[in-house]
mmCIF file of C-alpha atoms in Angstrom:
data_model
loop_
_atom_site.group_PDB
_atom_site.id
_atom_site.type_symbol
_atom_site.label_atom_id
_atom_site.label_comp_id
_atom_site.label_asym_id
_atom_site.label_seq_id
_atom_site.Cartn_x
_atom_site.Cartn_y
_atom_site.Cartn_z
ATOM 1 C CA UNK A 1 0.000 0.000 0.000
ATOM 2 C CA UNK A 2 2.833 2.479 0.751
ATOM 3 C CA UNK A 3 4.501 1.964 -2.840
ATOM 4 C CA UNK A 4 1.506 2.555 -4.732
ATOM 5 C CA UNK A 5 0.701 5.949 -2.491
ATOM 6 C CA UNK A 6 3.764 6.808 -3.054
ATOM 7 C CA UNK A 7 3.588 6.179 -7.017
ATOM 8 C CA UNK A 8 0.599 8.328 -7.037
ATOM 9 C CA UNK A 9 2.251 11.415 -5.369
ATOM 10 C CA UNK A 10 4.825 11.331 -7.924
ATOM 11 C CA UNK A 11 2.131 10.817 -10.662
ATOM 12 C CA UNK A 12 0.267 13.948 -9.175
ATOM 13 C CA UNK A 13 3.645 16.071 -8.532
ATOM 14 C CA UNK A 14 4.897 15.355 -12.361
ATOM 15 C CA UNK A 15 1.834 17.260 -13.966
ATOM 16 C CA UNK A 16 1.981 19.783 -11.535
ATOM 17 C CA UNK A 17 5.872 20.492 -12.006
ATOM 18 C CA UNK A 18 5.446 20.757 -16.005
ATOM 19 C CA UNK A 19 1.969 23.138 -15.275
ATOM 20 C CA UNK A 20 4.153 25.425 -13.650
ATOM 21 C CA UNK A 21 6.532 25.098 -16.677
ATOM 22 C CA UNK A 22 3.977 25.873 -19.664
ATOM 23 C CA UNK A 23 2.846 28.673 -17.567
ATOM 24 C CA UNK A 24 5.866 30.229 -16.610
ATOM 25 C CA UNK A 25 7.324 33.101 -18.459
ATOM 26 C CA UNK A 26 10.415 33.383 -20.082
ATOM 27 C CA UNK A 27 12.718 35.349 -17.974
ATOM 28 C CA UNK A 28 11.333 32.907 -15.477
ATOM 29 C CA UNK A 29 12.512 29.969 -17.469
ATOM 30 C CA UNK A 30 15.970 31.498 -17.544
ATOM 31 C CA UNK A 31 16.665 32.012 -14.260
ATOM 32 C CA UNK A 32 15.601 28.283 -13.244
ATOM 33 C CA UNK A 33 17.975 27.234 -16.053
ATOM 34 C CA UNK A 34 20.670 29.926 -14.964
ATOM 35 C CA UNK A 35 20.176 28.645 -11.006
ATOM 36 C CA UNK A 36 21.024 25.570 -11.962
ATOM 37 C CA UNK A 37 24.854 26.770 -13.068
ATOM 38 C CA UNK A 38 26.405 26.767 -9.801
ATOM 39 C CA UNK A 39 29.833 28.454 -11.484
ATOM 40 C CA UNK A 40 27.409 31.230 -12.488
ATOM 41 C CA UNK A 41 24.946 31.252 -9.264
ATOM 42 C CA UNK A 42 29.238 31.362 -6.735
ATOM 43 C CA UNK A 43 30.442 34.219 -9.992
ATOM 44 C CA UNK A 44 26.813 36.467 -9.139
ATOM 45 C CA UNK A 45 27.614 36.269 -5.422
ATOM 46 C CA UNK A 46 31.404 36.906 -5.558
ATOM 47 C CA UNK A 47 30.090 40.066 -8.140
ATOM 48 C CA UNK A 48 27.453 41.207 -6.055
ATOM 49 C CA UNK A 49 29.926 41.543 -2.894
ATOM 50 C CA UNK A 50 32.662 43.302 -5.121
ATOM 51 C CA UNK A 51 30.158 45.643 -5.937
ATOM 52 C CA UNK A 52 28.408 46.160 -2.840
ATOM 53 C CA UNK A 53 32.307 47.075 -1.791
ATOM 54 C CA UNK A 54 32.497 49.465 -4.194
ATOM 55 C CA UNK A 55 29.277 51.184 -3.482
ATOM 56 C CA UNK A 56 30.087 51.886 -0.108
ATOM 57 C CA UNK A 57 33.753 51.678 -0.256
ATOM 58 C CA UNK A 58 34.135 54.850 2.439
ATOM 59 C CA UNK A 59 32.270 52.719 5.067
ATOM 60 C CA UNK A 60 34.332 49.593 4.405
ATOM 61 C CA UNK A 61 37.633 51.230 4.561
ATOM 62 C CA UNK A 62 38.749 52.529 8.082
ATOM 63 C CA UNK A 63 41.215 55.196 6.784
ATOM 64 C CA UNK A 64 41.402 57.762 4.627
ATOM 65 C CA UNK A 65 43.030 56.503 1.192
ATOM 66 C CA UNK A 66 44.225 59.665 0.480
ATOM 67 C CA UNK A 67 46.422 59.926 3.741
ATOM 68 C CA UNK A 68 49.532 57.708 4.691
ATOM 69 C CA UNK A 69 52.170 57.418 6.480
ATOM 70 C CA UNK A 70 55.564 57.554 4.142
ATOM 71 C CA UNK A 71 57.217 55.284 6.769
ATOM 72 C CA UNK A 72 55.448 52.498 6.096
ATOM 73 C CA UNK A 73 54.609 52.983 2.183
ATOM 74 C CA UNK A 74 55.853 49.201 1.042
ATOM 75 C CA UNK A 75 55.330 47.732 4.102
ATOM 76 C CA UNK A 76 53.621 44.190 4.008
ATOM 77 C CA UNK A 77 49.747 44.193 4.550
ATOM 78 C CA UNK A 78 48.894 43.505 8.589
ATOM 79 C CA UNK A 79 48.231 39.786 9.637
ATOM 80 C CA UNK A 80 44.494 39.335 11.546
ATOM 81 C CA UNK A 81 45.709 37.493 14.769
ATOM 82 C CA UNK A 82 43.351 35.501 17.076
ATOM 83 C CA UNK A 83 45.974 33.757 19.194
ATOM 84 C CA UNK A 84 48.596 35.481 21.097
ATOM 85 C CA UNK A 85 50.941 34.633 24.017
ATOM 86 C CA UNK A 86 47.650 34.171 26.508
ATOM 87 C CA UNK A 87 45.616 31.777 23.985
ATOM 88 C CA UNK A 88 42.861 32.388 21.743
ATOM 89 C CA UNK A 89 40.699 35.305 21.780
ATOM 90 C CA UNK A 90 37.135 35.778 20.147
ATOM 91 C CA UNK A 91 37.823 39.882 19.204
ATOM 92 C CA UNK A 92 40.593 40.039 16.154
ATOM 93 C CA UNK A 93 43.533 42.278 16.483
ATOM 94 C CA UNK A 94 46.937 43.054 14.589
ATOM 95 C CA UNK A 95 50.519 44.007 16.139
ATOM 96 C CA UNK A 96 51.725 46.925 15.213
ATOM 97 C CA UNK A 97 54.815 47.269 13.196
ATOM 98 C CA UNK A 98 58.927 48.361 13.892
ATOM 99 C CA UNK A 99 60.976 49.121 11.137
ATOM 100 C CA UNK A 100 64.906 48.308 10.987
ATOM 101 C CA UNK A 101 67.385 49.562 7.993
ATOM 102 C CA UNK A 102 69.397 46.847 6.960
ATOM 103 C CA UNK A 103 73.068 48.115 7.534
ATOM 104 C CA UNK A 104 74.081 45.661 3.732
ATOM 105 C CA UNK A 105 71.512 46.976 1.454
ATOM 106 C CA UNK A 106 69.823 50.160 3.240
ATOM 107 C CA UNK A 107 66.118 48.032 2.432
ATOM 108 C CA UNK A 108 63.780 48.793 5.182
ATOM 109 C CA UNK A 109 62.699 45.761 7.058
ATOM 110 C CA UNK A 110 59.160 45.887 8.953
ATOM 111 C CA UNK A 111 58.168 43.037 11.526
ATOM 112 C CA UNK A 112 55.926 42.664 14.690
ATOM 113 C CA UNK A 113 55.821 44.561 17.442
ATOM 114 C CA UNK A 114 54.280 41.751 19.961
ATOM 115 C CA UNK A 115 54.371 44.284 22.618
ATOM 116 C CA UNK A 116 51.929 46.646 21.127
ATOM 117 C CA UNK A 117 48.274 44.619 19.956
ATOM 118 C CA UNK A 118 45.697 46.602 18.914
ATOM 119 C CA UNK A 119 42.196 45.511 18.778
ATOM 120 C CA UNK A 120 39.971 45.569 15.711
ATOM 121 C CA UNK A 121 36.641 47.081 16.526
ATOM 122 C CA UNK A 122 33.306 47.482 14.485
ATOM 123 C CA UNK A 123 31.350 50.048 13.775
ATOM 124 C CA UNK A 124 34.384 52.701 14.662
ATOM 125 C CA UNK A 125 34.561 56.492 14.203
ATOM 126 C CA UNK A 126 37.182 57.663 11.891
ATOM 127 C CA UNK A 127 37.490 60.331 8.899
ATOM 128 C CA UNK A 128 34.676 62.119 7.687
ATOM 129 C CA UNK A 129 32.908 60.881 4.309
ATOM 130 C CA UNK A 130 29.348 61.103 2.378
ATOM 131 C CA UNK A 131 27.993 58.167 1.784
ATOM 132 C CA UNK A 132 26.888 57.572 -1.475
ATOM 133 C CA UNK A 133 27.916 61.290 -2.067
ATOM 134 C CA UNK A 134 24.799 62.486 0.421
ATOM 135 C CA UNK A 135 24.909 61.494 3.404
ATOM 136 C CA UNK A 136 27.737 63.072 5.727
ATOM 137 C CA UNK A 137 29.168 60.275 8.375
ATOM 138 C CA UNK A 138 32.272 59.127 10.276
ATOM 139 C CA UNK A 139 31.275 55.621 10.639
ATOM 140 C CA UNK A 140 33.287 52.904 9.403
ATOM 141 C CA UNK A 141 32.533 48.744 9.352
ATOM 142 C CA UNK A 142 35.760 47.968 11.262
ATOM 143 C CA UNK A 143 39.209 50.169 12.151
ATOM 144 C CA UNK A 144 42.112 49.643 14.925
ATOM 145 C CA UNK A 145 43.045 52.323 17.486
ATOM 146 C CA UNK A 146 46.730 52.107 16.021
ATOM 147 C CA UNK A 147 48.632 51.241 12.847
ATOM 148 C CA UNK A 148 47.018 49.434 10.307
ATOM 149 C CA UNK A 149 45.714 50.446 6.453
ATOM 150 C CA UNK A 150 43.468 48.404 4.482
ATOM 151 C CA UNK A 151 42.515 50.138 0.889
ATOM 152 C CA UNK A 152 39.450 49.026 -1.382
ATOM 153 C CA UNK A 153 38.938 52.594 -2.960
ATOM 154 C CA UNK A 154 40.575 50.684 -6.345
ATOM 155 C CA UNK A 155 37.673 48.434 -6.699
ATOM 156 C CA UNK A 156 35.186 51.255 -7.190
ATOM 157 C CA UNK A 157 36.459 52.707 -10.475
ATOM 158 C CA UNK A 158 37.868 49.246 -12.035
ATOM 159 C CA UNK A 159 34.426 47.678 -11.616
ATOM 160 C CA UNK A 160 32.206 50.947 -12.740
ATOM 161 C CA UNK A 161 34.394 51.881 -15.552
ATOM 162 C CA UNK A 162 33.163 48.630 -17.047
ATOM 163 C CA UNK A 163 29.563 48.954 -16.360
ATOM 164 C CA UNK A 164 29.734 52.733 -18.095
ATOM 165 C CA UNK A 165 31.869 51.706 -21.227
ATOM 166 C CA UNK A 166 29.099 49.015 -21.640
ATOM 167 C CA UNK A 167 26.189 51.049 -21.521
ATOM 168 C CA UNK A 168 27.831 53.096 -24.092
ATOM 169 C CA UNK A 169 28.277 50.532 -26.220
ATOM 170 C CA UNK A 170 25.181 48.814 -25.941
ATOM 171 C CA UNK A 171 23.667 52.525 -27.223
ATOM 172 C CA UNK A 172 26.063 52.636 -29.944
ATOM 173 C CA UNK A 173 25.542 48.671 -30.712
ATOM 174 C CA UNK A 174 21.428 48.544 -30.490
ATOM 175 C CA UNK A 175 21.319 51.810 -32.502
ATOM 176 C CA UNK A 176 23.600 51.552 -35.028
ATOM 177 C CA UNK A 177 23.006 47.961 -35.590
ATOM 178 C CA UNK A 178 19.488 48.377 -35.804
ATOM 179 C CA UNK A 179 19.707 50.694 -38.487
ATOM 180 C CA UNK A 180 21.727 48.381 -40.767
ATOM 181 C CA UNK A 181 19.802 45.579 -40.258
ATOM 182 C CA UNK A 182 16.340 46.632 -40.276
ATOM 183 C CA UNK A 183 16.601 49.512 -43.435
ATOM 184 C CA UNK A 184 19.342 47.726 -44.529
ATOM 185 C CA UNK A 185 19.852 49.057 -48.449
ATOM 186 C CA UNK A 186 23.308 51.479 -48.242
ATOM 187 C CA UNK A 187 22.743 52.453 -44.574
ATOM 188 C CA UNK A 188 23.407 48.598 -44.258
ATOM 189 C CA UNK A 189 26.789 48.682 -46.548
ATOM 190 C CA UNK A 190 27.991 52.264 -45.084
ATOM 191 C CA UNK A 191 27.766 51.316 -41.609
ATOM 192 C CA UNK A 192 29.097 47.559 -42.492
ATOM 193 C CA UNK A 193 32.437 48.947 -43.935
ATOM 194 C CA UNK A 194 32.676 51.359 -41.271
ATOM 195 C CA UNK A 195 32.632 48.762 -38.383
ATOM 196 C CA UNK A 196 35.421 46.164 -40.853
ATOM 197 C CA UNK A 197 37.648 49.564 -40.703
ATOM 198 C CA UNK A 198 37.328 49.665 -36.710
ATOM 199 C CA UNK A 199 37.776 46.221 -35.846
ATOM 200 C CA UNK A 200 40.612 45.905 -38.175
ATOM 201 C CA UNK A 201 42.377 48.762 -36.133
ATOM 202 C CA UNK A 202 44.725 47.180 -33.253
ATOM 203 C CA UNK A 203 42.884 47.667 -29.998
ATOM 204 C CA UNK A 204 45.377 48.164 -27.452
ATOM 205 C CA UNK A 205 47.799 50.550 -29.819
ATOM 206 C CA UNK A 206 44.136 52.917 -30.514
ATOM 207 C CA UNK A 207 43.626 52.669 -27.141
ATOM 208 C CA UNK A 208 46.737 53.967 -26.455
ATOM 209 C CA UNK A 209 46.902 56.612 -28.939
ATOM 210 C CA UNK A 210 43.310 57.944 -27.808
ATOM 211 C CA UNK A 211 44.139 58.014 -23.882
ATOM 212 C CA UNK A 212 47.384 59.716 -24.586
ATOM 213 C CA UNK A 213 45.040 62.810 -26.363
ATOM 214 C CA UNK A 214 43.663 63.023 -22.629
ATOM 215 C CA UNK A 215 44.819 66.226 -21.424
ATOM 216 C CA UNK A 216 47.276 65.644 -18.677
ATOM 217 C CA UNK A 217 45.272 68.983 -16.522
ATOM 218 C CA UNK A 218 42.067 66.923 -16.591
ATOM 219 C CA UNK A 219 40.573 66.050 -13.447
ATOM 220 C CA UNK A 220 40.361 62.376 -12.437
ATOM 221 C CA UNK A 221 36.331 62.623 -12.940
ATOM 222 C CA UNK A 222 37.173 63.822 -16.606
ATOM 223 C CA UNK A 223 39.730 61.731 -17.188
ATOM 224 C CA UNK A 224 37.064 58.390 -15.915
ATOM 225 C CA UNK A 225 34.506 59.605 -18.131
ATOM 226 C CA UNK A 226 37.207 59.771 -21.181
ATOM 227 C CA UNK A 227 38.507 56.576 -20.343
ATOM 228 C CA UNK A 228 34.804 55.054 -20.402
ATOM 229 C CA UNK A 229 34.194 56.498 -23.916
ATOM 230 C CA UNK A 230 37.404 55.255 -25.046
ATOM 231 C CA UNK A 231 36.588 51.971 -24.289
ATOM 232 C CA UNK A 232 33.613 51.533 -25.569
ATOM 233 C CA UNK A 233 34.977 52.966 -28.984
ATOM 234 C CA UNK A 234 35.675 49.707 -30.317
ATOM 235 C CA UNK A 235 33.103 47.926 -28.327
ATOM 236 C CA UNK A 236 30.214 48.588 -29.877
ATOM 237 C CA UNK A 237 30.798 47.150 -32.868
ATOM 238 C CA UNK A 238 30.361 43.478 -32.155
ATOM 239 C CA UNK A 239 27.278 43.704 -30.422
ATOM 240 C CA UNK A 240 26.054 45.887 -33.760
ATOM 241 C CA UNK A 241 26.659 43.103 -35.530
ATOM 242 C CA UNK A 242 24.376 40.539 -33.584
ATOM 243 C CA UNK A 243 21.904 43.380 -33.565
ATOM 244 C CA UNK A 244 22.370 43.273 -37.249
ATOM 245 C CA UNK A 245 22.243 39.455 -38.401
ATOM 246 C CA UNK A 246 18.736 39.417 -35.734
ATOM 247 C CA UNK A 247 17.090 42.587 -37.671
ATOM 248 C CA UNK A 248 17.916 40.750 -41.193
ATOM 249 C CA UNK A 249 16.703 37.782 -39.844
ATOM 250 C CA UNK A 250 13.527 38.954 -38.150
ATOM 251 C CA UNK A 251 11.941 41.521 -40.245
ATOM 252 C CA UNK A 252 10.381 39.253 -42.791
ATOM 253 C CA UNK A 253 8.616 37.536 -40.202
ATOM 254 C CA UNK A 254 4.757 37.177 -40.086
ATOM 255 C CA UNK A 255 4.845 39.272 -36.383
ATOM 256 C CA UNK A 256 6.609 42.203 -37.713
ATOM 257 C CA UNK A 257 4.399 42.410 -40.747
ATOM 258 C CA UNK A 258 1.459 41.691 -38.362
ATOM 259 C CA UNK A 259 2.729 45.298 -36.589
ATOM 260 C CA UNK A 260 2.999 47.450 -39.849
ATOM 261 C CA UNK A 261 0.019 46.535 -40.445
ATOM 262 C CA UNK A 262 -1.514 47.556 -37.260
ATOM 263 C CA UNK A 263 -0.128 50.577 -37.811
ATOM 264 C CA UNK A 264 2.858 50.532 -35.589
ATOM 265 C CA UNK A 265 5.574 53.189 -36.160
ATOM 266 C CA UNK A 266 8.922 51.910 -37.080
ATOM 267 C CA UNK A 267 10.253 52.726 -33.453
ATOM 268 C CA UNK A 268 7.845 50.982 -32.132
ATOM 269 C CA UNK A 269 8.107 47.623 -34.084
ATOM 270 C CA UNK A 270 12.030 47.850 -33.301
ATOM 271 C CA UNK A 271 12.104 48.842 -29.589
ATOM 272 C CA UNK A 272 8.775 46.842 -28.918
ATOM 273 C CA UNK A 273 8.883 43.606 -30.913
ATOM 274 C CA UNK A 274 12.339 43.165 -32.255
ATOM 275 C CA UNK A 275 14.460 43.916 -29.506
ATOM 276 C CA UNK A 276 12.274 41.955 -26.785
ATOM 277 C CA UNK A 277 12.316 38.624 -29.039
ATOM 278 C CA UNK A 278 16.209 38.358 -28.460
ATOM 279 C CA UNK A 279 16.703 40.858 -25.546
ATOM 280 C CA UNK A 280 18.218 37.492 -23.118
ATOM 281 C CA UNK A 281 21.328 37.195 -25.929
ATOM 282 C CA UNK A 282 22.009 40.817 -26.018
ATOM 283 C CA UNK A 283 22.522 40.547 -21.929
ATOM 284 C CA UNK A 284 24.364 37.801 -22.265
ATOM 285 C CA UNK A 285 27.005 39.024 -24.608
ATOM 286 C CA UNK A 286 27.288 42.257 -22.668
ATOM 287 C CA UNK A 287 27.836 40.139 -19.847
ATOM 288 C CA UNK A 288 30.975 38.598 -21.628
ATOM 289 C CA UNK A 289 31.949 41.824 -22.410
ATOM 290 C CA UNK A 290 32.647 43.848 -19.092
ATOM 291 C CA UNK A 291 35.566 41.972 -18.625
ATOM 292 C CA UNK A 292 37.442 43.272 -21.605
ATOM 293 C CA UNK A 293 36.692 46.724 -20.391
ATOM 294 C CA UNK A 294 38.418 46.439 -16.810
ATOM 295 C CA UNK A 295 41.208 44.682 -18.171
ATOM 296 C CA UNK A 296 41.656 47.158 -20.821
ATOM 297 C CA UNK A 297 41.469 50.233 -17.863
ATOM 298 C CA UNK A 298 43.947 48.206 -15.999
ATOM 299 C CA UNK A 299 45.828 47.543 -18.464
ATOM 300 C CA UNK A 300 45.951 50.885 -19.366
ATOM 301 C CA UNK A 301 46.077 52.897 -15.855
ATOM 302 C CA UNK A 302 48.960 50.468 -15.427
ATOM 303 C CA UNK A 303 51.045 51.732 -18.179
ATOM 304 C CA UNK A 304 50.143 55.106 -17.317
ATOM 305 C CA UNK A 305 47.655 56.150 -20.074
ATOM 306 C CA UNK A 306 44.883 55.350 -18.003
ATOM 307 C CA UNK A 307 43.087 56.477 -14.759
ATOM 308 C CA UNK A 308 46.150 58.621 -13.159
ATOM 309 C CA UNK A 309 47.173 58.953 -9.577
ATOM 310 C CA UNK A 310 45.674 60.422 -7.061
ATOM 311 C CA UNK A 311 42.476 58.521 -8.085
ATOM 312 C CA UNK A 312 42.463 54.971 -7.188
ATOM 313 C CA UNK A 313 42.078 51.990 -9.427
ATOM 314 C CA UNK A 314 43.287 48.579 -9.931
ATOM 315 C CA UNK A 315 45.799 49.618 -12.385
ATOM 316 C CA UNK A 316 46.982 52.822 -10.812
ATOM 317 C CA UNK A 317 47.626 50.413 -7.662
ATOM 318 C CA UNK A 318 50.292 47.906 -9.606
ATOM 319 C CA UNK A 319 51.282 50.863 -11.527
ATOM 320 C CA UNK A 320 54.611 50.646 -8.327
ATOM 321 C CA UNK A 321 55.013 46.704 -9.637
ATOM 322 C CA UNK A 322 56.126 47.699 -13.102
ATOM 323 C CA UNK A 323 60.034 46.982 -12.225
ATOM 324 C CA UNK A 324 61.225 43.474 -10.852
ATOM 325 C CA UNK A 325 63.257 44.932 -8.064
ATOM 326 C CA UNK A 326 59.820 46.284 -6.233
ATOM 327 C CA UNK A 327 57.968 43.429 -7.069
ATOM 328 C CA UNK A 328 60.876 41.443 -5.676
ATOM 329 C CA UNK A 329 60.508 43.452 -2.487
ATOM 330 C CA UNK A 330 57.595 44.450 -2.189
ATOM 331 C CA UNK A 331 55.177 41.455 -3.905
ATOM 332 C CA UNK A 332 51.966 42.285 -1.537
ATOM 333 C CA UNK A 333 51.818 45.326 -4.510
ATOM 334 C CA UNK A 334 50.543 42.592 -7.132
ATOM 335 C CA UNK A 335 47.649 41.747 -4.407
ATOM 336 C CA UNK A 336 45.049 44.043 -7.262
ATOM 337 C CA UNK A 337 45.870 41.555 -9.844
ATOM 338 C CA UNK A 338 44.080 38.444 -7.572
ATOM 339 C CA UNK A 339 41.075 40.904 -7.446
ATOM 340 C CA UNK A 340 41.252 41.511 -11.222
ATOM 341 C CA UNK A 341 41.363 37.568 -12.033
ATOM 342 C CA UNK A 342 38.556 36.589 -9.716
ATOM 343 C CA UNK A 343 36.101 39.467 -10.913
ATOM 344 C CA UNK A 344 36.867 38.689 -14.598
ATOM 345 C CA UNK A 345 36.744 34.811 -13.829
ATOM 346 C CA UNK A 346 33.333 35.521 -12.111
ATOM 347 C CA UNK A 347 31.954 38.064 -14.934
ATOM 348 C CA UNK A 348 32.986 34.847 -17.187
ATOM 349 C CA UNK A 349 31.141 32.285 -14.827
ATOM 350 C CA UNK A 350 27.732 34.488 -14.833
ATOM 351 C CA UNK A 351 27.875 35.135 -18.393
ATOM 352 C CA UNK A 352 28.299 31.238 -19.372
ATOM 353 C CA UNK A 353 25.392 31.126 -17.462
ATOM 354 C CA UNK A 354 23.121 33.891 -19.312
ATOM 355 C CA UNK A 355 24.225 32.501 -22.148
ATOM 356 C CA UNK A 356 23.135 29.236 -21.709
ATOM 357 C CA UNK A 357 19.571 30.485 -19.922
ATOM 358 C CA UNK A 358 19.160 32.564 -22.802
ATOM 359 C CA UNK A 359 17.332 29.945 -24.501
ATOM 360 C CA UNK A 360 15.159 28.461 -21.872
ATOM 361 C CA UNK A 361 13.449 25.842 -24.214
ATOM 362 C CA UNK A 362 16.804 24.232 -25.987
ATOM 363 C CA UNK A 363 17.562 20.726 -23.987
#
């Protein structure tokens, strides 16, 4: 009797499962299938807290970024201790640091000072910031009453400056495609050999070139925005061609000629019918794409061209590793390049994800 109860509560769970499935809707069908990618489900989470950092990066850091002390400017980041000479202890705290000259080479050496600990407390007072640019505060998450600098100000503009050269270029690359591939005729051809002229064009040497015409008096809020439109110079152009091949392939079918005839205006048959039918693809490749945008402002605030000093980005931090004698002595300064990897790994994971939700009902 139990086994064929038990048969009939599966028999009555399997209709109910696939009901929920034929009445589900689409971006509801993709994010069952993208849950289901737990590479893409750990990159979201790993994204979400980078960003979350960067949003409130004044509250997380307990110093001021902009203020140092130049005796300890390569000294190694501070250990987190929980066991000292007395045993183990529930609070966190770091020893502060002595420096020594080495009599040989002159290189500074910095080590413990066991006989000064230093608590780490939460929810401290320190410098004054606006959070969010409005609201005026002098709380910080965590800070110690004596030596100790933690800095996350780079993630902030490494992270944004791909979410802004995107946008851009999803403007450029849903407008400009859309016009080839929809009127097609010599809008089509103009705009085809204008985009085989750009991508034939080195990236890294344009990019280059163009953040070299940045004025060296700009201000670093000039300078992002400049770097954000030079990015997404070249960018657009690959998403204008997916844009493209869709229009040519969509606007002989029986929906779109079911709109004209309605009456719809053009506008509204490409923002309102087109677009939507492939929107899910269009995320997914922009997705893919933020990554080449922060390592292109890295790589570029790291030779210089870039983001400049005294605004803080990934690249403007290992801009001091460019030599092997400070990398050799100082190798803590490559720490930005973990963060780079692991965002870009994780903007990889999420978009392998979209792009495989994009299409809820493939098997």
């Amino acid at each position: 009797m139990a086994e064929v109860e038990k048969r009939e509560e599966f028999i009555e769970e399997v209709p109910e499962k696939e009901e929920k499935i034929y009445v589900a809707s689409k971006w509801k069908l993709m994010w069952w299938r993208f849950r289901r990618n737990k590479l893409a489900i750990a990159g979201l989470v790993v994204l979400v807290i980078f960003y979350i950092i960067a949003a409130f990066c004044e509250f997380f850091v307990p110093y001021d970024p902009y203020k140092y002390d130049v005796r300890y400017v390569l000294a190694p980041p501070q250990r987190i201790h929980f066991v000292d000479e007395h045993g183990f202890h529930l609070r966190p705290f770091v020893y502060a640091y002595k420096m020594d000259i080495d009599p040989n080479t002159l290189r500074r050496i910095y080590s413990e000072d066991k006989t000064r600990k230093y608590p780490i407390k939460f929810f401290v007072r320190g410098h004054e910031y606006k959070l969010l640019g409005l609201f005026k505060t002098d709380i910080h998450l965590f800070g110690v009453e004596g030596d100790g600098h933690i800095f996350l100000y780079g993630t902030r503009i490494s992270t944004t400056v791909g979410l802004v050269g995107i946008f851009l270029s999803f403007l450029f690359g849903i407008i400009i495609g859309g016009i080839s591939g929809y009127y097609g005729g010599p809008f089509d051809i103009i705009i085809q050999r204008i985009i085989e002229i750009l991508r034939s064009i080195p990236t890294l040497p344009l990019w280059m070139a163009l953040s070299a015409a940045v004025p060296a008096n700009w201000s670093p809020v000039k300078v992002y925005f400049a770097i954000s439109i030079i990015l997404s110079f070249i960018g657009w152009t690959g998403l204008a061609r997916e844009v493209r091949s869709k229009f040519l392939s969509l606007r002989e079918e029986d929906f779109v000629t079911a709109a004209k005839l309605a009456g719809a205006s053009e506008g509204r048959i490409i923002f309102r019918h087109l677009l939507p039918s492939f929107l899910s693809h269009i995320i997914a490749s922009l997705t893919l794409s933020i990554p080449g945008m922060i390592i292109g402002e890295t790589s570029l605030s790291f030779l210089g061209l870039g983001i400049r000093p005294p605004t803080i980005s990934w690249g403007v931090l290992i801009q001091d590793a460019q030599n092997f004698r400070t990398v050799a002595l100082a190798p803590w300064l490559l720490l930005p390049v973990v963060f780079v990897i692991l965002v870009v790994l994780s903007f990889n994971f999420v978009g392998d994800g979209l792009r495989d939700a994009a299409d809820p009902y493939a098997r």
